[in-house]
Short mmCIF file of C-alpha atoms and ligand atoms in Angstrom, two decimals:
data_model
loop_
_atom_site.label_atom_id
_atom_site.label_comp_id
_atom_site.label_asym_id
_atom_site.label_seq_id
_atom_site.Cartn_x
_atom_site.Cartn_y
_atom_site.Cartn_z
CA MET A 618 0.00 0.00 0.00
CA LEU A 619 2.83 2.42 0.80
CA PRO A 620 4.22 2.53 -2.78
CA LEU A 621 0.74 3.25 -4.18
CA LEU A 622 0.21 6.10 -1.75
CA ARG A 623 3.67 7.36 -2.53
CA GLU A 624 3.01 7.46 -6.28
CA ARG A 625 0.11 9.74 -5.50
CA GLY A 626 2.47 11.95 -3.52
CA LEU A 627 0.87 11.01 -0.21
CA VAL A 628 3.80 9.34 1.52
CA THR A 629 7.29 10.50 2.27
CA TYR A 630 9.33 7.76 3.91
CA ARG A 631 11.12 8.73 7.07
CA ILE A 632 14.51 7.05 7.05
CA GLY A 633 16.63 7.01 10.19
CA VAL A 634 20.27 7.58 9.23
CA ILE A 635 23.07 6.49 11.56
CA GLY A 636 26.41 7.23 9.88
CA GLY A 637 28.39 6.11 12.94
CA ASP A 638 32.17 6.11 13.04
CA GLY A 639 35.14 6.07 10.66
CA ILE A 640 34.11 5.34 7.07
CA GLY A 641 30.47 4.87 8.18
CA PRO A 642 29.35 8.45 7.46
CA GLU A 643 31.45 8.51 4.26
CA VAL A 644 29.76 5.46 2.70
CA ILE A 645 26.29 6.43 3.95
CA ALA A 646 26.59 9.83 2.24
CA GLU A 647 27.08 7.97 -1.06
CA ALA A 648 24.19 5.60 -0.34
CA LEU A 649 21.89 8.60 0.18
CA LYS A 650 23.19 10.17 -3.04
CA VAL A 651 22.00 7.05 -4.85
CA VAL A 652 18.62 7.03 -3.06
CA ASP A 653 18.21 10.67 -4.13
CA ALA A 654 18.87 9.60 -7.71
CA THR A 655 15.94 7.14 -7.62
CA GLY A 656 13.54 10.02 -7.05
CA ILE A 657 11.93 8.30 -4.06
CA ALA A 658 10.39 10.86 -1.69
CA TYR A 659 12.01 10.49 1.72
CA GLU A 660 13.04 12.50 4.71
CA PRO A 661 16.38 11.52 6.31
CA VAL A 662 16.38 11.79 10.09
CA THR A 663 19.98 11.81 11.30
CA TYR A 664 21.07 10.17 14.57
CA ASP A 665 24.50 10.89 15.98
CA LEU A 666 25.53 7.54 17.51
CA GLY A 667 28.73 5.55 17.86
CA GLY A 668 32.12 5.45 19.51
CA THR A 669 33.06 9.06 18.82
CA ARG A 670 29.86 10.29 20.42
CA TYR A 671 30.26 7.87 23.34
CA LEU A 672 33.78 9.16 24.04
CA ALA A 673 32.51 12.75 23.92
CA THR A 674 29.29 12.35 25.95
CA GLY A 675 29.44 8.99 27.78
CA GLU A 676 26.14 8.01 26.20
CA VAL A 677 25.77 4.89 24.03
CA LEU A 678 22.04 4.75 23.22
CA SER A 679 19.26 6.46 25.16
CA ASP A 680 15.69 5.19 25.51
CA GLU A 681 14.58 8.39 23.81
CA THR A 682 16.74 7.65 20.77
CA ILE A 683 15.32 4.14 20.58
CA GLU A 684 11.78 5.54 20.59
CA GLY A 685 12.75 7.98 17.82
CA LEU A 686 14.22 5.18 15.73
CA ARG A 687 11.16 3.01 16.38
CA SER A 688 8.98 5.60 14.62
CA MET A 689 11.03 5.47 11.37
CA ASP A 690 9.94 3.55 8.26
CA ALA A 691 13.47 2.11 7.95
CA ILE A 692 17.00 2.69 9.23
CA LEU A 693 20.29 2.91 7.35
CA LEU A 694 23.45 2.41 9.41
CA GLY A 695 27.10 2.87 8.34
CA ALA A 696 29.41 1.35 10.94
CA ILE A 697 29.99 1.63 14.65
CA GLY A 698 33.38 1.34 16.35
CA THR A 699 36.39 3.38 17.40
CA PRO A 700 39.68 1.91 18.64
CA ASP A 701 39.52 3.69 22.03
CA VAL A 702 36.24 2.13 23.19
CA PRO A 703 36.60 -1.17 25.10
CA PRO A 704 35.17 -4.28 23.37
CA GLY A 705 31.52 -4.97 24.06
CA VAL A 706 30.42 -1.45 25.00
CA LEU A 707 29.15 -0.51 21.55
CA GLU A 708 28.41 -4.03 20.31
CA ARG A 709 26.19 -4.88 23.27
CA GLY A 710 25.03 -1.35 24.12
CA LEU A 711 24.19 -0.22 20.62
CA LEU A 712 24.25 -2.79 17.80
CA LEU A 713 22.84 -5.76 19.70
CA ARG A 714 20.50 -3.57 21.75
CA LEU A 715 18.93 -2.17 18.56
CA ARG A 716 18.41 -5.72 17.27
CA PHE A 717 16.71 -6.76 20.50
CA GLU A 718 14.67 -3.57 21.09
CA LEU A 719 13.42 -3.34 17.51
CA ASP A 720 12.95 -7.14 17.35
CA LEU A 721 15.11 -7.45 14.22
CA PHE A 722 14.96 -11.22 14.37
CA VAL A 723 16.19 -11.98 10.86
CA ASN A 724 19.63 -11.05 9.56
CA LEU A 725 19.58 -11.41 5.79
CA ARG A 726 22.76 -11.41 3.71
CA PRO A 727 22.71 -11.96 -0.05
CA PHE A 728 25.78 -13.21 -1.90
CA LEU A 729 26.17 -12.94 -5.65
CA ALA A 730 29.30 -13.63 -7.71
CA PRO A 731 30.11 -14.95 -11.19
CA ALA A 732 31.99 -18.21 -11.69
CA GLY A 733 35.69 -18.02 -10.77
CA PRO A 734 38.76 -20.23 -10.44
CA LEU A 735 37.49 -21.86 -7.21
CA ASN A 736 33.81 -22.46 -8.03
CA ASP A 737 30.91 -22.16 -10.48
CA GLY A 738 29.49 -18.95 -9.06
CA VAL A 739 27.46 -17.86 -6.06
CA ASP A 740 23.81 -16.86 -5.80
CA MET A 741 22.62 -17.44 -2.27
CA ILE A 742 21.04 -15.75 0.72
CA VAL A 743 21.96 -16.53 4.31
CA ILE A 744 19.24 -16.07 6.92
CA ARG A 745 20.81 -15.76 10.34
CA GLU A 746 18.74 -15.79 13.53
CA ASN A 747 19.51 -12.41 15.04
CA THR A 748 18.15 -12.21 18.59
CA GLU A 749 19.01 -15.48 20.36
CA GLY A 750 21.73 -18.13 20.61
CA THR A 751 25.09 -17.37 22.15
CA TYR A 752 24.72 -13.64 21.43
CA LEU A 753 21.87 -13.07 23.86
CA GLY A 754 24.36 -12.54 26.68
CA GLU A 755 23.41 -15.47 28.92
CA GLY A 756 26.23 -16.47 31.26
CA GLY A 757 28.63 -14.97 33.73
CA PHE A 758 31.80 -15.21 35.77
CA LEU A 759 32.61 -16.95 39.01
CA ARG A 760 35.79 -16.12 40.96
CA LYS A 761 36.75 -13.57 38.30
CA GLY A 762 40.42 -12.62 38.33
CA THR A 763 41.48 -15.65 40.37
CA PRO A 764 43.31 -18.77 39.09
CA GLN A 765 40.03 -20.67 39.67
CA GLU A 766 38.08 -18.31 37.42
CA VAL A 767 35.05 -19.75 35.61
CA ALA A 768 33.24 -18.18 32.66
CA THR A 769 30.08 -19.55 31.05
CA GLN A 770 28.36 -18.31 27.91
CA GLY A 771 25.12 -20.07 27.19
CA SER A 772 23.19 -20.48 23.97
CA LEU A 773 19.53 -19.63 24.36
CA ASN A 774 17.16 -21.03 21.74
CA THR A 775 13.39 -20.70 22.01
CA ARG A 776 10.89 -22.59 19.88
CA PHE A 777 9.20 -19.26 19.16
CA GLY A 778 12.42 -17.54 18.07
CA VAL A 779 13.73 -20.44 16.01
CA GLU A 780 10.39 -21.09 14.35
CA ARG A 781 9.75 -17.52 13.19
CA CYS A 782 13.23 -17.33 11.69
CA ILE A 783 12.89 -20.68 9.92
CA ARG A 784 9.42 -19.76 8.64
CA TYR A 785 10.80 -16.54 7.14
CA ALA A 786 13.55 -18.57 5.43
CA PHE A 787 11.00 -20.99 3.92
CA GLU A 788 8.88 -18.08 2.65
CA LEU A 789 11.95 -16.54 1.06
CA ALA A 790 13.05 -19.86 -0.50
CA GLU A 791 9.53 -20.38 -1.88
CA SER A 792 9.75 -17.00 -3.64
CA ARG A 793 13.00 -17.85 -5.45
CA PRO A 794 13.34 -19.87 -8.67
CA ARG A 795 15.28 -22.78 -7.12
CA LYS A 796 13.12 -23.05 -3.99
CA HIS A 797 15.81 -24.78 -1.96
CA LEU A 798 16.51 -24.25 1.74
CA THR A 799 19.46 -25.66 3.70
CA LEU A 800 19.64 -25.78 7.47
CA VAL A 801 23.18 -25.28 8.76
CA HIS A 802 23.96 -26.24 12.36
CA LYS A 803 26.05 -28.70 14.32
CA THR A 804 23.29 -31.08 15.37
CA ASN A 805 25.68 -33.98 16.00
CA VAL A 806 27.47 -32.15 18.83
CA LEU A 807 25.04 -29.43 19.96
CA THR A 808 22.43 -32.06 20.66
CA PHE A 809 19.98 -29.83 22.54
CA ALA A 810 19.92 -26.64 20.50
CA GLY A 811 20.55 -28.60 17.30
CA ASP A 812 17.67 -30.94 18.04
CA LEU A 813 15.29 -28.01 18.57
CA TRP A 814 16.43 -26.41 15.30
CA GLN A 815 16.12 -29.67 13.31
CA ARG A 816 12.68 -30.58 14.68
CA THR A 817 11.39 -27.06 14.09
CA PHE A 818 12.84 -27.06 10.56
CA ASP A 819 11.19 -30.40 9.75
CA ALA A 820 7.84 -29.26 11.17
CA VAL A 821 7.77 -25.97 9.25
CA ALA A 822 8.90 -27.78 6.07
CA THR A 823 5.54 -29.58 5.91
CA GLU A 824 3.88 -26.19 5.30
CA PHE A 825 6.08 -25.58 2.22
CA PRO A 826 5.78 -28.67 0.00
CA SER A 827 7.27 -26.86 -3.02
CA VAL A 828 10.54 -26.11 -1.19
CA THR A 829 13.25 -28.79 -1.28
CA THR A 830 15.42 -28.99 1.84
CA GLY A 831 18.91 -29.98 2.89
CA TYR A 832 21.13 -30.03 5.95
CA ASP A 833 24.86 -29.36 6.40
CA HIS A 834 27.02 -29.24 9.49
CA VAL A 835 28.60 -25.81 9.81
CA ASP A 836 32.16 -27.04 9.36
CA ALA A 837 31.23 -28.86 6.15
CA ALA A 838 29.35 -25.77 5.02
CA CYS A 839 32.62 -23.81 5.23
CA ILE A 840 34.18 -26.19 2.70
CA HIS A 841 31.13 -26.05 0.42
CA PHE A 842 31.09 -22.23 0.57
CA VAL A 843 34.54 -22.18 -0.99
CA GLN A 844 34.36 -25.18 -3.34
CA ARG A 845 30.69 -25.72 -4.16
CA PRO A 846 28.66 -22.65 -3.22
CA GLU A 847 26.29 -23.42 -6.13
CA ARG A 848 24.77 -26.11 -3.91
CA TYR A 849 23.12 -23.34 -1.88
CA ASP A 850 20.06 -21.20 -2.59
CA VAL A 851 18.78 -20.07 0.83
CA ILE A 852 20.51 -21.06 4.08
CA VAL A 853 19.06 -20.71 7.56
CA THR A 854 21.28 -20.89 10.64
CA ASP A 855 21.74 -19.65 14.18
CA ASN A 856 23.28 -16.38 15.34
CA LEU A 857 26.90 -17.47 15.90
CA PHE A 858 27.23 -19.78 12.89
CA GLY A 859 25.56 -17.10 10.77
CA ASP A 860 28.00 -14.44 11.88
CA ILE A 861 30.99 -16.53 10.84
CA LEU A 862 29.50 -18.03 7.66
CA THR A 863 28.47 -14.63 6.33
CA ASP A 864 31.99 -13.25 6.66
CA LEU A 865 33.13 -16.27 4.66
CA GLY A 866 30.32 -15.55 2.19
CA GLY A 867 31.60 -11.99 1.81
CA ALA A 868 35.10 -13.28 1.13
CA ILE A 869 33.95 -15.61 -1.70
CA ALA A 870 31.50 -13.12 -3.24
CA GLY A 871 32.86 -9.70 -4.10
CA GLY A 872 34.76 -8.95 -0.90
CA ILE A 873 33.96 -6.84 2.13
CA GLY A 874 33.34 -3.75 0.00
CA ARG A 875 30.19 -5.35 -1.44
CA ALA A 876 28.71 -7.30 1.47
CA ALA A 877 25.37 -5.85 2.53
CA SER A 878 22.95 -6.96 5.22
CA GLY A 879 19.43 -6.36 6.42
CA ASN A 880 18.37 -6.71 10.05
CA LEU A 881 14.70 -7.39 9.45
CA ASN A 882 11.54 -7.26 11.46
CA PRO A 883 9.45 -9.30 9.02
CA SER A 884 6.31 -8.86 11.15
CA ARG A 885 6.69 -5.13 10.41
CA THR A 886 5.79 -4.01 13.91
CA GLY A 887 8.65 -1.51 13.50
CA PRO A 888 11.43 -0.46 11.13
CA SER A 889 14.07 -2.77 9.71
CA LEU A 890 17.73 -1.76 9.76
CA PHE A 891 20.17 -2.08 6.86
CA GLU A 892 23.97 -1.97 7.26
CA PRO A 893 27.10 -3.00 5.41
CA VAL A 894 28.86 -6.07 6.83
CA HIS A 895 32.14 -4.15 7.12
CA GLY A 896 33.13 -2.03 10.11
CA SER A 897 34.35 1.53 10.50
CA ALA A 898 37.77 0.77 8.94
CA PRO A 899 39.75 3.34 10.95
CA ASP A 900 42.82 2.48 8.85
CA ILE A 901 41.32 4.14 5.76
CA ALA A 902 38.85 6.62 7.30
CA GLY A 903 39.18 10.09 5.80
CA THR A 904 41.29 8.93 2.85
CA GLY A 905 38.51 8.44 0.31
CA ALA A 906 39.55 4.81 -0.15
CA ALA A 907 36.37 3.28 1.29
CA ASP A 908 34.27 1.39 -1.24
CA PRO A 909 30.68 2.65 -0.85
CA ARG A 910 29.13 -0.25 -2.79
CA ALA A 911 28.10 -2.27 0.30
CA ALA A 912 26.32 0.75 1.76
CA ILE A 913 24.65 1.49 -1.59
CA LEU A 914 23.47 -2.13 -1.85
CA CYS A 915 22.03 -1.71 1.66
CA ALA A 916 20.05 1.29 0.46
CA GLY A 917 18.75 -0.91 -2.38
CA MET A 918 17.70 -3.61 0.09
CA LEU A 919 15.99 -0.95 2.20
CA LEU A 920 13.97 0.25 -0.81
CA GLU A 921 13.07 -3.35 -1.66
CA PHE A 922 11.80 -3.96 1.87
CA LEU A 923 9.68 -0.79 1.69
CA GLY A 924 8.09 -2.23 -1.46
CA GLU A 925 9.89 0.11 -3.87
CA THR A 926 10.87 -2.81 -6.08
CA LYS A 927 11.67 -0.88 -9.26
CA ALA A 928 13.90 1.64 -7.53
CA ALA A 929 15.58 -1.20 -5.63
CA GLN A 930 16.33 -3.10 -8.84
CA ARG A 931 17.80 0.01 -10.46
CA VAL A 932 20.12 0.47 -7.49
CA ALA A 933 21.18 -3.19 -7.42
CA SER A 934 21.88 -3.30 -11.16
CA ALA A 935 23.83 -0.05 -11.05
CA VAL A 936 26.08 -1.51 -8.34
CA ASN A 937 26.39 -4.97 -9.90
CA GLU A 938 27.41 -3.41 -13.23
CA SER A 939 29.93 -0.99 -11.71
CA ASP A 940 33.11 -3.06 -12.00
CA ASP A 941 34.53 -0.47 -14.39
CA VAL A 942 33.99 2.36 -11.88
CA LEU A 943 37.15 3.33 -10.03
CA GLY A 944 38.02 6.35 -7.93
CA SER A 945 37.42 7.81 -4.50
CA THR A 946 34.44 6.99 -2.29
CA ALA A 947 32.60 10.08 -3.55
CA GLU A 948 33.50 9.47 -7.19
CA ILE A 949 32.23 5.89 -7.10
CA GLY A 950 29.02 7.06 -5.40
CA SER A 951 28.43 9.77 -7.99
CA ARG A 952 29.06 7.46 -10.94
CA ILE A 953 26.67 4.83 -9.59
CA ALA A 954 24.07 7.52 -8.84
CA GLU A 955 24.31 8.74 -12.46
CA ARG A 956 23.54 5.23 -13.71
CA VAL A 957 20.44 4.90 -11.51
P1 LIG B 1067 36.57 -3.45 9.24
O1 LIG B 1067 35.53 -4.09 8.41
O2 LIG B 1067 36.32 -2.07 9.68
O3 LIG B 1067 37.96 -3.43 8.42
C1 LIG B 1067 38.63 -4.63 8.01
C2 LIG B 1067 39.51 -4.32 6.79
O4 LIG B 1067 38.68 -4.15 5.64
C3 LIG B 1067 40.31 -3.04 6.93
O5 LIG B 1067 41.57 -3.22 6.36
C4 LIG B 1067 39.51 -2.02 6.18
O6 LIG B 1067 40.29 -0.96 5.64
C5 LIG B 1067 38.87 -2.86 5.09
N1 LIG B 1067 37.56 -2.33 4.71
C6 LIG B 1067 36.41 -2.38 5.45
N2 LIG B 1067 35.41 -1.79 4.79
C7 LIG B 1067 35.91 -1.35 3.62
C8 LIG B 1067 35.34 -0.66 2.51
N3 LIG B 1067 34.05 -0.29 2.47
N4 LIG B 1067 36.13 -0.38 1.46
C9 LIG B 1067 37.44 -0.75 1.48
N5 LIG B 1067 38.02 -1.40 2.50
C10 LIG B 1067 37.27 -1.71 3.56
O7 LIG B 1067 36.83 -4.42 10.47
P2 LIG B 1067 37.80 -4.21 11.74
O8 LIG B 1067 39.06 -3.54 11.30
O9 LIG B 1067 37.85 -5.52 12.39
O10 LIG B 1067 37.01 -3.25 12.71
C11 LIG B 1067 37.17 -1.83 12.76
C12 LIG B 1067 36.12 -1.26 13.68
O11 LIG B 1067 34.81 -1.48 13.14
C13 LIG B 1067 36.12 -1.89 15.06
O12 LIG B 1067 35.88 -0.88 16.00
C14 LIG B 1067 34.98 -2.86 15.00
O13 LIG B 1067 34.43 -3.10 16.27
C15 LIG B 1067 34.01 -2.14 14.11
N6 LIG B 1067 33.05 -3.03 13.40
C16 LIG B 1067 31.77 -2.59 13.34
C17 LIG B 1067 30.81 -3.32 12.67
C18 LIG B 1067 29.43 -2.77 12.61
O14 LIG B 1067 29.21 -1.58 12.78
N7 LIG B 1067 28.43 -3.58 12.36
C19 LIG B 1067 31.13 -4.60 12.02
C20 LIG B 1067 32.56 -4.94 12.09
C21 LIG B 1067 33.47 -4.17 12.78
MG1 LIG B 1068 30.58 -10.41 11.72
#
């Protein structure tokens, strides 16, 4: 309904924009340049968040900011992280907190690459559960700082959380030409969590008779990613395995400069958040060497999720056909924007 209303000039999307740190703001500026070029009516609402702001103000993410972000139609994020902030502060306090608060339970990462020396090409989407597993923060220390120190870090898996993620993956697989979904886990060793995932997968599969299914252990999947990625169409996996597998996916398909991701709330009770897989790259920040393609692809995914399919396809094609475009961050952004 939104696109129809928009065509009649009745809707202007409100897009929350979090540039963040390092190259984050640089690549997001180019992504917005490309969104401008599509002619979509939108209002960017800028949020100053990240390590730089934390060091200046001591604040990571206020409740007020979360409520502001919650009222957006979608959110575009660059990267968060500065070398002077201790590990965990921004990851837990900002990135993970946004995923939990906005219930962004699906992390979607597409991988596309032509055939190369190692394999016959890649065209797959990884669906990573984004709010549970080992990343929920269950665990703690006993006798911290002593020789008898104990640390535990649990993996929390709920039937509800696993099922809604798996159902989204089946729906996505059903919408693609190959209609194939692979569960990736380590069911032979993680016999509790793995069992819940496998049973849930098998149960939901009965609702999608047109989708063919497969299963791979995560370690085997790492080999297949490199040597036989064509065996995959859609993959569904848990939070930790998904984090690692998608970095590997980025490495086999176009590199870190092209890896885009969506943190989705498929029930649409709030905005979804789109961000490049790469970080703030402090080593190249300010030099104009950052590749903005991942951020631009994120903007395309954002448009797609809003239902602006035509604009999204124009953005994706412009990026996928930009191998000849060289230059600084801003030059690449401008050239891609011209082609949209
Ligand atoms: P990184 O992705 O920032 O950089 C890794 C390497 O890839 C660097 O050599 C960098 O120059 C290069 N690189 C990254 N993006 C690039 C781009 N668009 N174009 C060209 N080269 C690019 O990962 P790193 O170095 O581990 O982390 C740096 C900071 O970013 C840390 O503070 C980390 O916590 C944070 N980070 C944030 C993420 C997020 O916001 N979701 C994700 C990953 C890291
Ligand atoms: Mg990662």
